[in-house]
């Protein structure tokens, strides 16, 4: 049995409270967001600040203005009684037990016995939070531990107390999965639950060992990042992101509640250098200086010897690259300082995670999930252990005279995961495998593919047959597309037709669907002066897009994360898009001096024409969207930009999109072939050129922005042709390719591409 949640109260409008309120509003549900009253003109200033934070364009917590309208702000003195008819009240005030308990007493007086009350506490056990509270309160009470930023982080740790009613847990579980889009993990009431228990250990350990081994932040982050399958912020970048002062508090609060023999204590102490940084206000991104300072080309990094900021250069090596591609074992086996640091940190983290079995959780998959959903690790600790190999790991620990965690030793010869055709299984305490159980709606391709055999595969893409559909997966770095990716896509469409499958689904479970065409492959062509090769690649891209569109079978894309540039052109040519609420889409090629040439300009132009029925306005909108490289931060924004069609859909839980794609495949309508399009011609082309030169004069555009803009204008208007000239789809494809090639030959575009690849920076030339 579950209750229906129609109205929610959130108390505390700081980082977390505002985030929770935003995500509830994103689900279309009314929220009351309260904070303390303030002196002065605006009594609701604190809650208002929380709401404002949700509108930060860098990290928007809201998906639409409609969602914003669902948030009512107020204060706990004047508006407390408005919580009386809420179905769920989420407390997210400061981490102080006495304040939280006082608040609960007030809630007992105000709310009915039906109201579910939860705390967002990161550290306080539920038994302490509810101490002395009446049974009726305890039955309705749980911990809902969200992660920051709430809209984007997928994990929710749900903790029940001894008295919490099943109905309360079921309601929160279902609501959070279905309406807030979270991956819910039911946790024991143990310190730090799962993700922070392992995550805080990992970063404290990496920080301390980096100091001990005299590695610079840039070096430590280059190791404790992509080569481990962790986010590229690494360890010091993550400290800056979270706030160095907050991390000191978090570590301290874990020290207070963990048993004395917990290995965390070894790494918990704040070293003198870090303590001084906090005193000096060098607390991280929120103060614009922490271990790093500044952004882009001006980025600096702290020098541990002098305490001064020095210019930052990304640390690169063949070893790190190889490890990123082939797995972390490559790095662990290297005897150099990076290999040594990697082994020391990772072996500590993996041993710590294994030591939590079976007391903190009996299920290794829960820890793996917590780290993947809460810390954005690509693989969890036990998946990493399987990759490294238990034998290698245990032998090395033994050689070093270190203890091997009991659970690992007991199951030395077994992997944690087993992948028979009937579904992925995970090792239990008893030494037997049990199926990994998710809700009925969750289907993760990363898990599913382990039980399937690829029908065709190369280094950057694969396709699989599943439930009579061809599922195409990109799997290169950032899922960048090259000729090999298109070979697999093309083969999947061809084979699916030949085999009489139901359709084709383009999907992957990585952080991003695809960040576009591989700039490395473009660079390779201009460095060897082989523009024919580049043209052949573009033709291959365009033909594959047409092949998908013209196939007799439905082609569905289920993009999660970013689909930009060429990645978005693939999405644009599918018959139906089944996106996630947090999917980001756009054509951003102009920033590297190129234009979309896999049919992106063509499709956006057609779509604006369909949406507006006004060819001049359509051409103008396409010109602006592509020229400015507009990004839609949610599918709702995407529809406003004509990037998606009303028939496309989006869903809050990214773990659901593949299942929805599979179940809707038979109902998808094929997109008809494009009829020739009426072009707006020379006068309109001149108007766009005038707009470009005016903005160049005002210094709003750079000279090369103007050159790129002229090429976009040429495509969407037809250039010097007469107004009303008809263009076929192929004419538009040809125009795209011609412009792309002329830009790729220009030194300015080449300089932009080199800057992006070598320094990770956008060059404004
Ligand atoms: P915060 O400091 O950003 O916000 C706390 C807010 O609560 C402030 O706006 C404050 O004015 C308000 N407040 C304090 N006492 C209040 C009271 N009696 N009544 C109403 N409002 C009151 O804190 P943050 O980071 O949002 O943390 C909130 C809770 O979430 C804490 O329990 C924390 O441990 C937990 N948490 C924090 C995470 C993070 O990344 N910041 C992640 C997960 C959990």
XYZ file of C-alpha atoms and ligand atoms in Angstrom, residues 11-17 34-36 46 76 91-95 99-100 103 120-122 145-148 246, ligand 1:
72
model
C 11.879 23.109 5.803
C 15.291 24.703 5.356
C 15.858 26.443 2.026
C 19.628 25.972 1.854
C 21.508 23.921 -0.716
C 19.531 20.747 -0.103
C 16.094 22.038 0.892
C 10.095 27.474 4.525
C 13.190 28.852 6.198
C 13.738 31.000 9.275
C 16.213 33.115 3.217
C 8.647 29.007 9.892
C 13.348 18.587 6.889
C 16.630 19.928 5.462
C 17.849 22.337 8.113
C 21.382 22.563 9.513
C 22.969 19.390 10.843
C 17.357 22.074 16.268
C 16.017 19.169 14.267
C 11.378 21.274 14.741
C 17.857 14.854 4.966
C 20.556 14.344 7.593
C 23.859 13.015 6.331
C 19.169 11.368 2.027
C 19.378 13.240 -1.271
C 22.607 14.258 -2.993
C 23.669 17.639 -4.265
C 32.150 21.619 4.654
P 22.504 24.808 4.431
O 23.309 25.396 5.504
O 22.792 25.148 3.010
O 20.967 25.148 4.686
C 20.317 24.979 5.903
C 19.148 25.940 5.931
O 18.367 25.632 7.072
C 19.589 27.395 6.066
O 18.976 28.152 5.036
C 19.098 27.789 7.443
O 18.690 29.138 7.511
C 17.918 26.849 7.633
N 17.563 26.618 9.022
C 18.369 26.436 10.088
N 17.635 26.197 11.192
C 16.345 26.223 10.804
C 15.115 26.037 11.479
N 15.067 25.765 12.759
N 13.989 26.142 10.783
C 14.010 26.425 9.463
N 15.143 26.601 8.767
C 16.294 26.504 9.436
O 22.549 23.226 4.651
P 22.425 22.060 3.586
O 23.744 21.805 2.992
O 21.269 22.323 2.712
O 22.105 20.814 4.532
C 20.828 20.581 5.048
C 20.757 19.152 5.552
O 21.041 18.259 4.484
C 21.778 18.828 6.640
O 21.197 17.922 7.501
C 22.928 18.199 5.871
O 23.688 17.331 6.668
C 22.177 17.448 4.813
N 22.890 17.154 3.561
C 23.692 18.087 2.943
C 24.299 17.803 1.739
C 25.123 18.825 1.013
O 25.807 18.459 0.025
N 25.117 20.082 1.383
C 24.125 16.484 1.080
C 23.206 15.612 1.777
C 22.666 15.930 2.984
